Tab-separated table of N, CA and C in Angstrom:
chain	number	residue	atom	x	y	z
A	10	LEU	N	118.004	-14.046	66.674
A	10	LEU	CA	118.429	-12.758	67.076
A	10	LEU	C	117.317	-11.750	66.798
A	11	ARG	N	116.734	-11.996	65.697
A	11	ARG	CA	115.650	-11.110	65.386
A	11	ARG	C	114.546	-11.265	66.387
A	12	LYS	N	114.297	-12.434	66.810
A	12	LYS	CA	113.230	-12.667	67.758
A	12	LYS	C	113.591	-12.039	69.081
A	13	VAL	N	114.848	-12.143	69.434
A	13	VAL	CA	115.287	-11.583	70.711
A	13	VAL	C	115.181	-10.057	70.630
A	14	ALA	N	115.599	-9.518	69.537
A	14	ALA	CA	115.525	-8.062	69.398
A	14	ALA	C	114.080	-7.628	69.397
A	15	CYS	N	113.257	-8.428	68.766
A	15	CYS	CA	111.822	-8.098	68.726
A	15	CYS	C	111.242	-8.212	70.122
A	16	ALA	N	111.637	-9.218	70.857
A	16	ALA	CA	111.114	-9.378	72.215
A	16	ALA	C	111.586	-8.237	73.096
A	17	ILE	N	112.836	-7.818	72.925
A	17	ILE	CA	113.377	-6.703	73.721
A	17	ILE	C	112.600	-5.438	73.379
A	18	LYS	N	112.337	-5.313	72.088
A	18	LYS	CA	111.603	-4.116	71.662
A	18	LYS	C	110.212	-4.127	72.248
A	19	CYS	N	109.553	-5.267	72.251
A	19	CYS	CA	108.196	-5.390	72.800
A	19	CYS	C	108.221	-5.116	74.296
A	20	GLN	N	109.239	-5.653	74.965
A	20	GLN	CA	109.329	-5.415	76.405
A	20	GLN	C	109.530	-3.920	76.691
A	21	ALA	N	110.348	-3.281	75.864
A	21	ALA	CA	110.592	-1.851	76.049
A	21	ALA	C	109.321	-1.062	75.815
A	22	LEU	N	108.572	-1.473	74.777
A	22	LEU	CA	107.309	-0.786	74.498
A	22	LEU	C	106.351	-0.975	75.659
A	23	MET	N	106.305	-2.198	76.203
A	23	MET	CA	105.398	-2.483	77.302
A	23	MET	C	105.811	-1.693	78.550
A	24	ARG	N	107.085	-1.644	78.815
A	24	ARG	CA	107.550	-0.882	79.968
A	24	ARG	C	107.212	0.599	79.793
A	25	GLY	N	107.352	1.113	78.561
A	25	GLY	CA	107.012	2.510	78.287
A	25	GLY	C	105.526	2.770	78.514
A	26	LYS	N	104.709	1.755	78.021
A	26	LYS	CA	103.264	1.905	78.176
A	26	LYS	C	102.892	1.890	79.644
A	27	ILE	N	103.498	0.982	80.391
A	27	ILE	CA	103.210	0.878	81.828
A	27	ILE	C	103.671	2.169	82.525
A	28	ALA	N	104.822	2.663	82.153
A	28	ALA	CA	105.344	3.887	82.766
A	28	ALA	C	104.421	5.071	82.457
A	29	ARG	N	103.948	5.108	81.192
A	29	ARG	CA	103.023	6.190	80.827
A	29	ARG	C	101.743	6.098	81.628
A	30	LYS	N	101.247	4.837	81.822
A	30	LYS	CA	100.024	4.661	82.595
A	30	LYS	C	100.256	5.091	84.038
A	31	LEU	N	101.407	4.723	84.577
A	31	LEU	CA	101.712	5.111	85.957
A	31	LEU	C	101.823	6.648	86.086
A	32	THR	N	102.544	7.236	85.168
A	32	THR	CA	102.670	8.703	85.238
A	32	THR	C	101.332	9.382	84.974
A	33	GLN	N	100.541	8.754	84.069
A	33	GLN	CA	99.200	9.312	83.823
A	33	GLN	C	98.377	9.223	85.104
A	34	GLY	N	98.487	8.119	85.813
A	34	GLY	CA	97.756	7.972	87.082
A	34	GLY	C	98.241	8.989	88.109
A	35	LYS	N	99.594	9.136	88.148
A	35	LYS	CA	100.129	10.141	89.098
A	35	LYS	C	99.658	11.549	88.729
A	36	ARG	N	99.622	11.853	87.430
A	36	ARG	CA	99.134	13.159	86.984
A	36	ARG	C	97.682	13.346	87.377
A	37	GLU	N	96.894	12.297	87.157
A	37	GLU	CA	95.479	12.370	87.503
A	37	GLU	C	95.311	12.563	89.002
A	38	GLN	N	96.164	11.849	89.786
A	38	GLN	CA	96.086	12.011	91.241
A	38	GLN	C	96.460	13.452	91.641
A	39	ARG	N	97.532	13.960	90.990
A	39	ARG	CA	97.929	15.343	91.299
A	39	ARG	C	96.840	16.337	90.889
A	40	ALA	N	96.265	16.106	89.703
A	40	ALA	CA	95.200	16.981	89.224
A	40	ALA	C	93.992	16.896	90.148
A	41	ALA	N	93.672	15.639	90.563
A	41	ALA	CA	92.537	15.469	91.477
A	41	ALA	C	92.825	16.178	92.803
A	42	ALA	N	94.079	16.069	93.274
A	42	ALA	CA	94.455	16.736	94.523
A	42	ALA	C	94.343	18.252	94.364
A	43	LYS	N	94.797	18.754	93.199
A	43	LYS	CA	94.699	20.195	92.953
A	43	LYS	C	93.241	20.630	92.880
A	44	ILE	N	92.432	19.835	92.177
A	44	ILE	CA	91.005	20.165	92.072
A	44	ILE	C	90.365	20.133	93.443
A	45	GLY	N	90.681	19.095	94.230
A	45	GLY	CA	90.137	18.999	95.591
A	45	GLY	C	90.594	20.173	96.445
A	46	ALA	N	91.890	20.513	96.323
A	46	ALA	CA	92.415	21.641	97.096
A	46	ALA	C	91.742	22.930	96.662
A	47	PHE	N	91.558	23.084	95.342
A	47	PHE	CA	90.881	24.283	94.836
A	47	PHE	C	89.455	24.351	95.361
A	48	GLY	N	88.773	23.201	95.334
A	48	GLY	CA	87.394	23.161	95.848
A	48	GLY	C	87.355	23.487	97.328
A	49	ARG	N	88.271	22.859	98.075
A	49	ARG	CA	88.313	23.149	99.517
A	49	ARG	C	88.657	24.627	99.763
A	50	ARG	N	89.588	25.131	98.926
A	50	ARG	CA	89.965	26.545	99.066
A	50	ARG	C	88.777	27.452	98.770
A	51	CYS	N	88.017	27.119	97.722
A	51	CYS	CA	86.824	27.920	97.387
A	51	CYS	C	85.813	27.852	98.518
A	52	ILE	N	85.601	26.652	99.054
A	52	ILE	CA	84.653	26.506	100.163
A	52	ILE	C	85.142	27.287	101.380
A	53	ALA	N	86.459	27.164	101.670
A	53	ALA	CA	87.026	27.884	102.816
A	53	ALA	C	86.922	29.397	102.605
A	54	ARG	N	87.189	29.821	101.362
A	54	ARG	CA	87.088	31.255	101.057
A	54	ARG	C	85.656	31.740	101.218
A	55	MET	N	84.703	30.940	100.742
A	55	MET	CA	83.291	31.328	100.888
A	55	MET	C	82.912	31.404	102.361
A	56	ARG	N	83.386	30.401	103.138
A	56	ARG	CA	83.098	30.445	104.575
A	56	ARG	C	83.747	31.685	105.210
A	57	TYR	N	85.007	31.935	104.817
A	57	TYR	CA	85.744	33.076	105.373
A	57	TYR	C	85.045	34.390	105.021
A	58	THR	N	84.677	34.564	103.729
A	58	THR	CA	84.017	35.814	103.326
A	58	THR	C	82.662	35.953	104.012
A	59	LYS	N	81.946	34.822	104.170
A	59	LYS	CA	80.664	34.863	104.859
A	59	LYS	C	80.877	35.285	106.309
A	60	THR	N	81.876	34.666	106.946
A	60	THR	CA	82.201	35.015	108.332
A	60	THR	C	82.638	36.485	108.411
A	61	MET	N	83.471	36.924	107.437
A	61	MET	CA	83.923	38.322	107.429
A	61	MET	C	82.741	39.269	107.255
A	62	ARG	N	81.807	38.884	106.356
A	62	ARG	CA	80.624	39.724	106.173
A	62	ARG	C	79.851	39.853	107.474
A	63	TYR	N	79.676	38.729	108.167
A	63	TYR	CA	78.963	38.769	109.445
A	63	TYR	C	79.726	39.613	110.464
A	64	CYS	N	81.054	39.417	110.490
A	64	CYS	CA	81.876	40.211	111.429
A	64	CYS	C	81.773	41.703	111.094
A	65	ILE	N	81.841	42.024	109.792
A	65	ILE	CA	81.756	43.428	109.377
A	65	ILE	C	80.401	44.002	109.747
A	66	ARG	N	79.335	43.201	109.550
A	66	ARG	CA	77.995	43.668	109.921
A	66	ARG	C	77.917	43.923	111.428
A	67	ILE	N	78.500	42.986	112.194
A	67	ILE	CA	78.482	43.157	113.656
A	67	ILE	C	79.278	44.410	114.035
A	68	GLN	N	80.463	44.573	113.404
A	68	GLN	CA	81.276	45.759	113.697
A	68	GLN	C	80.531	47.044	113.311
A	69	ALA	N	79.899	47.002	112.126
A	69	ALA	CA	79.162	48.188	111.676
A	69	ALA	C	78.018	48.495	112.632
A	70	ARG	N	77.330	47.448	113.058
A	70	ARG	CA	76.229	47.658	113.989
A	70	ARG	C	76.758	48.256	115.299
A	71	MET	N	77.889	47.705	115.783
A	71	MET	CA	78.475	48.217	117.022
A	71	MET	C	78.960	49.655	116.833
A	72	ARG	N	79.593	49.913	115.662
A	72	ARG	CA	80.024	51.285	115.389
A	72	ARG	C	78.834	52.233	115.342
A	73	GLY	N	77.756	51.772	114.747
A	73	GLY	CA	76.541	52.594	114.695
A	73	GLY	C	76.006	52.871	116.084
A	74	ILE	N	75.968	51.835	116.913
A	74	ILE	CA	75.480	52.012	118.287
A	74	ILE	C	76.379	52.987	119.038
A	75	LEU	N	77.714	52.733	118.934
A	75	LEU	CA	78.659	53.620	119.631
A	75	LEU	C	78.599	55.038	119.067
A	76	GLY	N	78.445	55.131	117.743
A	76	GLY	CA	78.350	56.456	117.125
A	76	GLY	C	77.127	57.214	117.599
A	77	ARG	N	75.998	56.511	117.704
A	77	ARG	CA	74.793	57.168	118.188
A	77	ARG	C	74.956	57.590	119.649
A	78	ILE	N	75.612	56.718	120.433
A	78	ILE	CA	75.858	57.078	121.840
A	78	ILE	C	76.750	58.309	121.908
A	79	ARG	N	77.846	58.300	121.090
A	79	ARG	CA	78.755	59.455	121.078
A	79	ARG	C	78.040	60.716	120.585
A	80	ALA	N	77.192	60.548	119.571
A	80	ALA	CA	76.452	61.703	119.053
A	80	ALA	C	75.529	62.269	120.122
A	81	LYS	N	74.883	61.365	120.874
A	81	LYS	CA	73.999	61.816	121.948
A	81	LYS	C	74.811	62.562	123.010
A	82	GLU	N	75.984	61.994	123.372
A	82	GLU	CA	76.846	62.664	124.344
A	82	GLU	C	77.352	63.992	123.797
A	83	TYR	N	77.678	64.011	122.496
A	83	TYR	CA	78.181	65.243	121.884
A	83	TYR	C	77.102	66.326	121.901
A	84	ARG	N	75.880	65.941	121.557
A	84	ARG	CA	74.791	66.915	121.604
A	84	ARG	C	74.604	67.452	123.016
A	85	LEU	N	74.709	66.554	124.000
A	85	LEU	CA	74.610	66.966	125.385
A	85	LEU	C	75.750	67.924	125.741
A	86	PHE	N	76.957	67.573	125.276
A	86	PHE	CA	78.132	68.416	125.518
A	86	PHE	C	77.962	69.785	124.862
A	87	VAL	N	77.463	69.794	123.633
A	87	VAL	CA	77.257	71.067	122.930
A	87	VAL	C	76.231	71.914	123.667
A	88	LYS	N	75.160	71.286	124.127
A	88	LYS	CA	74.148	72.039	124.876
A	88	LYS	C	74.745	72.613	126.153
A	89	ALA	N	75.542	71.784	126.849
A	89	ALA	CA	76.183	72.263	128.082
A	89	ALA	C	77.134	73.417	127.759
A	90	ALA	N	77.882	73.300	126.648
A	90	ALA	CA	78.810	74.372	126.260
A	90	ALA	C	78.042	75.652	125.944
A	91	LYS	N	76.889	75.510	125.283
A	91	LYS	CA	76.073	76.693	124.980
A	91	LYS	C	75.577	77.349	126.264
A	92	ILE	N	75.142	76.522	127.213
A	92	ILE	CA	74.665	77.068	128.490
A	92	ILE	C	75.804	77.791	129.199
A	93	GLN	N	76.999	77.151	129.213
A	93	GLN	CA	78.146	77.783	129.861
A	93	GLN	C	78.519	79.094	129.162
A	94	ALA	N	78.504	79.069	127.833
A	94	ALA	CA	78.845	80.285	127.083
A	94	ALA	C	77.829	81.381	127.363
A	95	PHE	N	76.542	81.013	127.427
A	95	PHE	CA	75.497	82.002	127.714
A	95	PHE	C	75.690	82.585	129.112
A	96	TYR	N	76.031	81.716	130.071
A	96	TYR	CA	76.252	82.193	131.439
A	96	TYR	C	77.455	83.140	131.492
A	97	ARG	N	78.561	82.723	130.830
A	97	ARG	CA	79.738	83.596	130.797
A	97	ARG	C	79.407	84.930	130.127
A	98	MET	N	78.612	84.869	129.055
A	98	MET	CA	78.218	86.083	128.359
A	98	MET	C	77.392	86.992	129.273
A	99	LYS	N	76.492	86.384	130.056
A	99	LYS	CA	75.673	87.173	130.974
A	99	LYS	C	76.554	87.855	132.021
A	100	VAL	N	77.499	87.077	132.586
A	100	VAL	CA	78.393	87.644	133.610
A	100	VAL	C	79.197	88.790	133.012
A	101	GLN	N	79.755	88.572	131.827
A	101	GLN	CA	80.544	89.617	131.190
A	101	GLN	C	79.674	90.811	130.805
A	102	SER	N	78.440	90.537	130.405
A	102	SER	CA	77.532	91.624	130.040
A	102	SER	C	77.230	92.494	131.257
A	103	ARG	N	76.976	91.850	132.404
A	103	ARG	CA	76.735	92.620	133.627
A	103	ARG	C	77.953	93.464	133.985
A	104	PHE	N	79.127	92.815	133.914
A	104	PHE	CA	80.364	93.522	134.228
A	104	PHE	C	80.568	94.688	133.264
A	105	TYR	N	80.340	94.428	131.974
A	105	TYR	CA	80.542	95.457	130.955
A	105	TYR	C	79.562	96.614	131.133
A	106	SER	N	78.296	96.289	131.404
A	106	SER	CA	77.311	97.362	131.579
A	106	SER	C	77.650	98.190	132.822
A	107	GLY	N	78.076	97.530	133.906
A	107	GLY	CA	78.496	98.266	135.102
A	107	GLY	C	79.703	99.136	134.810
A	108	LEU	N	80.654	98.566	134.088
A	108	LEU	CA	81.855	99.308	133.717
A	108	LEU	C	81.499	100.494	132.827
A	109	ARG	N	80.581	100.264	131.896
A	109	ARG	CA	80.172	101.341	130.988
A	109	ARG	C	79.480	102.465	131.765
A	110	ALA	N	78.618	102.087	132.718
A	110	ALA	CA	77.952	103.106	133.535
A	110	ALA	C	78.988	103.888	134.355
A	111	ALA	N	79.953	103.162	134.918
A	111	ALA	CA	81.004	103.833	135.693
A	111	ALA	C	81.818	104.758	134.795
A	112	ILE	N	82.070	104.321	133.590
A	112	ILE	CA	82.823	105.170	132.656
A	112	ILE	C	82.043	106.445	132.358
A	113	HIS	N	80.730	106.287	132.131
A	113	HIS	CA	79.914	107.474	131.855
A	113	HIS	C	79.934	108.442	133.040
A	114	ARG	N	79.803	107.885	134.259
A	114	ARG	CA	79.834	108.761	135.435
A	114	ARG	C	81.186	109.451	135.558
A	115	ALA	N	82.272	108.663	135.355
A	115	ALA	CA	83.606	109.247	135.474
A	115	ALA	C	83.826	110.316	134.399
A	116	GLN	N	83.387	110.025	133.180
A	116	GLN	CA	83.531	111.017	132.112
A	116	GLN	C	82.729	112.279	132.432
A	117	HIS	N	81.529	112.096	132.968
A	117	HIS	CA	80.700	113.250	133.324
A	117	HIS	C	81.412	114.099	134.374
A	118	ARG	N	81.950	113.425	135.407
A	118	ARG	CA	82.662	114.161	136.461
A	118	ARG	C	83.884	114.876	135.898
A	119	ILE	N	84.649	114.152	135.073
A	119	ILE	CA	85.866	114.751	134.506
A	119	ILE	C	85.502	115.942	133.627
A	120	ARG	N	84.474	115.765	132.801
A	120	ARG	CA	84.062	116.870	131.915
A	120	ARG	C	83.538	118.050	132.729
A	121	THR	N	82.796	117.748	133.818
A	121	THR	CA	82.283	118.822	134.664
A	121	THR	C	83.435	119.586	135.297
A	122	ARG	N	84.408	118.843	135.832
A	122	ARG	CA	85.566	119.504	136.449
A	122	ARG	C	86.330	120.330	135.417
A	123	ALA	N	86.501	119.757	134.228
A	123	ALA	CA	87.214	120.486	133.178
A	123	ALA	C	86.450	121.747	132.792
A	124	ALA	N	85.123	121.626	132.695
A	124	ALA	CA	84.315	122.802	132.338
A	124	ALA	C	84.408	123.874	133.419
A	125	VAL	N	84.349	123.446	134.692
A	125	VAL	CA	84.433	124.414	135.804
A	125	VAL	C	85.789	125.104	135.781
A	126	SER	N	86.870	124.320	135.633
A	126	SER	CA	88.203	124.935	135.629
A	126	SER	C	88.373	125.833	134.409
A	127	GLN	N	87.811	125.414	133.260
A	127	GLN	CA	87.889	126.266	132.080
A	127	GLN	C	87.102	127.555	132.291
A	128	MET	N	85.961	127.440	132.953
A	128	MET	CA	85.152	128.628	133.242
A	128	MET	C	85.920	129.580	134.147
A	129	ARG	N	86.576	129.003	135.161
A	129	ARG	CA	87.381	129.844	136.060
A	129	ARG	C	88.490	130.547	135.292
A	130	ARG	N	89.171	129.755	134.432
A	130	ARG	CA	90.248	130.347	133.635
A	130	ARG	C	89.710	131.447	132.723
A	131	LEU	N	88.547	131.183	132.128
A	131	LEU	CA	87.974	132.199	131.233
A	131	LEU	C	87.568	133.453	132.001
A	132	ARG	N	87.028	133.234	133.208
A	132	ARG	CA	86.677	134.407	134.029
A	132	ARG	C	87.929	135.201	134.397
A	133	ALA	N	88.985	134.447	134.797
A	133	ALA	CA	90.236	135.130	135.152
A	133	ALA	C	90.792	135.856	133.929
A	134	GLN	N	90.723	135.203	132.789
A	134	GLN	CA	91.208	135.849	131.570
A	134	GLN	C	90.339	137.056	131.223
A	135	ALA	N	89.029	136.903	131.448
A	135	ALA	CA	88.134	138.028	131.177
A	135	ALA	C	88.476	139.202	132.093
A	136	GLN	N	88.771	138.888	133.362
A	136	GLN	CA	89.160	139.952	134.283
A	136	GLN	C	90.464	140.583	133.827
A	137	GLU	N	91.415	139.700	133.419
A	137	GLU	CA	92.699	140.218	132.929
A	137	GLU	C	92.478	141.064	131.680
A	138	VAL	N	91.619	140.547	130.794
A	138	VAL	CA	91.334	141.300	129.561
A	138	VAL	C	90.663	142.618	129.913
A	139	GLY	N	89.731	142.562	130.886
A	139	GLY	CA	89.075	143.811	131.316
A	139	GLY	C	90.089	144.793	131.872
A	140	ALA	N	91.014	144.281	132.692
A	140	ALA	CA	92.045	145.151	133.258
A	140	ALA	C	92.928	145.697	132.146
A	141	ILE	N	93.271	144.813	131.197
A	141	ILE	CA	94.125	145.253	130.085
A	141	ILE	C	93.388	146.278	129.233
A	142	VAL	N	92.084	146.021	129.008
A	142	VAL	CA	91.295	146.967	128.216
A	142	VAL	C	91.199	148.314	128.935
A	143	SER	N	90.992	148.248	130.259
A	143	SER	CA	90.905	149.513	130.992
A	143	SER	C	92.255	150.232	130.975
A	144	LYS	N	93.355	149.451	131.090
A	144	LYS	CA	94.686	150.055	131.005
A	144	LYS	C	94.900	150.660	129.624
A	145	LEU	N	94.444	149.899	128.603
A	145	LEU	CA	94.598	150.373	127.233
A	145	LEU	C	93.786	151.654	127.028
A	146	GLN	N	92.590	151.633	127.574
A	146	GLN	CA	91.734	152.835	127.453
A	146	GLN	C	92.393	154.012	128.158
A	147	ALA	N	92.953	153.727	129.360
A	147	ALA	CA	93.625	154.808	130.097
A	147	ALA	C	94.845	155.276	129.319
A	148	ALA	N	95.574	154.288	128.716
A	148	ALA	CA	96.758	154.665	127.941
A	148	ALA	C	96.346	155.467	126.707
A	149	GLN	N	95.233	155.070	126.069
A	149	GLN	CA	94.774	155.810	124.896
A	149	GLN	C	94.330	157.230	125.290
A	150	ASP	N	93.646	157.303	126.423
A	150	ASP	CA	93.227	158.628	126.897
A	150	ASP	C	94.452	159.495	127.200
A	151	HIS	N	95.435	158.879	127.874
A	151	HIS	CA	96.659	159.600	128.206
A	151	HIS	C	97.387	159.998	126.926
A	152	ASN	N	97.415	159.045	125.950
A	152	ASN	CA	98.074	159.321	124.677
A	152	ASN	C	97.350	160.459	123.953
A	153	GLN	N	96.028	160.436	123.977
A	153	GLN	CA	95.247	161.495	123.338
A	153	GLN	C	95.508	162.840	124.022
A	154	HIS	N	95.550	162.777	125.354
A	154	HIS	CA	95.826	164.000	126.110
A	154	HIS	C	97.215	164.530	125.757
A	155	LEU	N	98.210	163.600	125.689
A	155	LEU	CA	99.571	164.014	125.342
A	155	LEU	C	99.624	164.544	123.909
A	156	SER	N	98.870	163.918	123.019
A	156	SER	CA	98.846	164.375	121.635
A	156	SER	C	98.264	165.784	121.556
A	157	GLN	N	97.188	166.007	122.306
A	157	GLN	CA	96.594	167.347	122.328
A	157	GLN	C	97.573	168.363	122.924
A	158	GLU	N	98.259	167.925	123.989
A	158	GLU	CA	99.244	168.799	124.633
A	158	GLU	C	100.375	169.101	123.658
A	159	ASN	N	100.778	168.069	122.902
A	159	ASN	CA	101.855	168.236	121.917
A	159	ASN	C	101.407	169.216	120.830
A	160	ASP	N	100.189	169.062	120.358
A	160	ASP	CA	99.678	169.976	119.342
A	160	ASP	C	99.631	171.412	119.870
A	161	ARG	N	99.173	171.535	121.112
A	161	ARG	CA	99.103	172.861	121.701
A	161	ARG	C	100.495	173.475	121.824
A	162	LEU	N	101.470	172.632	122.288
A	162	LEU	CA	102.835	173.129	122.439
A	162	LEU	C	103.440	173.472	121.077
A	163	GLN	N	103.123	172.656	120.068
A	163	GLN	CA	103.634	172.939	118.726
A	163	GLN	C	103.093	174.288	118.235
A	164	SER	N	101.813	174.513	118.472
A	164	SER	CA	101.241	175.803	118.040
A	164	SER	C	101.862	176.964	118.837
A	165	ASP	N	102.133	176.727	120.156
A	165	ASP	CA	102.791	177.760	120.969
A	165	ASP	C	104.189	178.040	120.432
A	166	ILE	N	104.899	176.964	120.039
A	166	ILE	CA	106.260	177.134	119.501
A	166	ILE	C	106.195	177.961	118.227
A	167	ILE	N	105.231	177.626	117.368
A	167	ILE	CA	105.110	178.359	116.104
A	167	ILE	C	104.783	179.828	116.391
A	168	GLN	N	103.881	180.069	117.355
A	168	GLN	CA	103.532	181.442	117.709
A	168	GLN	C	104.744	182.185	118.287
A	169	LEU	N	105.504	181.427	119.151
A	169	LEU	CA	106.673	182.068	119.761
A	169	LEU	C	107.718	182.368	118.700
A	170	ARG	N	107.886	181.499	117.745
A	170	ARG	CA	108.874	181.731	116.683
A	170	ARG	C	108.453	182.958	115.854
A	171	SER	N	107.154	182.956	115.529
A	171	SER	CA	106.707	184.115	114.744
A	171	SER	C	106.838	185.423	115.581
A	172	HIS	N	106.531	185.316	116.870
A	172	HIS	CA	106.684	186.464	117.760
A	172	HIS	C	108.164	186.832	117.867
A	173	ASN	N	109.056	185.787	117.918
A	173	ASN	CA	110.499	185.997	117.993
A	173	ASN	C	110.976	186.695	116.719
A	174	VAL	N	110.464	186.239	115.575
A	174	VAL	CA	110.862	186.860	114.302
A	174	VAL	C	110.407	188.328	114.301
A	175	LYS	N	109.197	188.558	114.788
A	175	LYS	CA	108.663	189.907	114.829
A	175	LYS	C	109.500	190.777	115.765
A	176	LEU	N	109.872	190.199	116.901
A	176	LEU	CA	110.679	190.951	117.854
A	176	LEU	C	112.070	191.223	117.285
A	177	THR	N	112.580	190.240	116.562
A	177	THR	CA	113.905	190.413	115.957
A	177	THR	C	113.835	191.557	114.945
A	178	LYS	N	112.781	191.619	114.195
A	178	LYS	CA	112.628	192.687	113.220
A	178	LYS	C	112.471	194.032	113.947
A	179	ASP	N	111.723	193.978	115.039
A	179	ASP	CA	111.542	195.234	115.798
A	179	ASP	C	112.885	195.700	116.386
A	180	VAL	N	113.691	194.734	116.861
A	180	VAL	CA	114.993	195.062	117.440
A	180	VAL	C	115.870	195.645	116.335
A	181	GLU	N	115.842	195.052	115.190
A	181	GLU	CA	116.669	195.554	114.099
A	181	GLU	C	116.189	196.946	113.655
A	182	ALA	N	114.878	197.094	113.664
A	182	ALA	CA	114.336	198.383	113.284
A	182	ALA	C	114.747	199.441	114.332
A	183	LEU	N	114.724	199.082	115.572
A	183	LEU	CA	115.123	200.005	116.628
A	183	LEU	C	116.623	200.288	116.544
A	184	LYS	N	117.411	199.261	116.223
A	184	LYS	CA	118.858	199.438	116.066
A	184	LYS	C	119.126	200.399	114.917
A	185	SER	N	118.404	200.224	113.876
A	185	SER	CA	118.641	201.096	112.735
A	185	SER	C	118.182	202.535	113.070
A	186	LYS	N	117.221	202.701	113.901
A	186	LYS	CA	116.808	204.040	114.299
A	186	LYS	C	117.868	204.643	115.207
A	187	ILE	N	118.418	203.814	116.036
A	187	ILE	CA	119.428	204.306	116.969
A	187	ILE	C	120.699	204.656	116.168
A	188	GLU	N	120.995	204.165	115.263
A	188	GLU	CA	122.225	204.459	114.556
A	188	GLU	C	121.944	205.556	113.612
């Protein structure tokens, strides 16, 4: 029995050893597969990055070419815009200078007409003022004449009153003689 148990134990140990060797082999195969996959992945990544670098360089070169073409067109466009702006400015400048000259002529005419009409009004007012002054002078002369006449009449009234008083006294004196 002991021998049988010992043999069973030995067989179990051997089966365990064989199983460990098999699993160790499977582990090694898996590890080798992982290492191979990692290596292939690294190689593929290097190829991909190299290809991407080349693609990026090609794209950058194309962008540079297109950018230079666009810049050349833009400079041409800017020059054309400057020429157009200068032409528009010239046209507007001619129009503005003509308009300004017309404004000056119109202002001159308007000011001349206003000055002439103001001169006429001033002459008419001067004539009116002259007429008013002559009327005033005539009125002052008439007033002075009336004032002198009034003074003369006042002195005549005073003389007549004094003469009246004298006559009244003479009448009373004569009345008293008669009585």
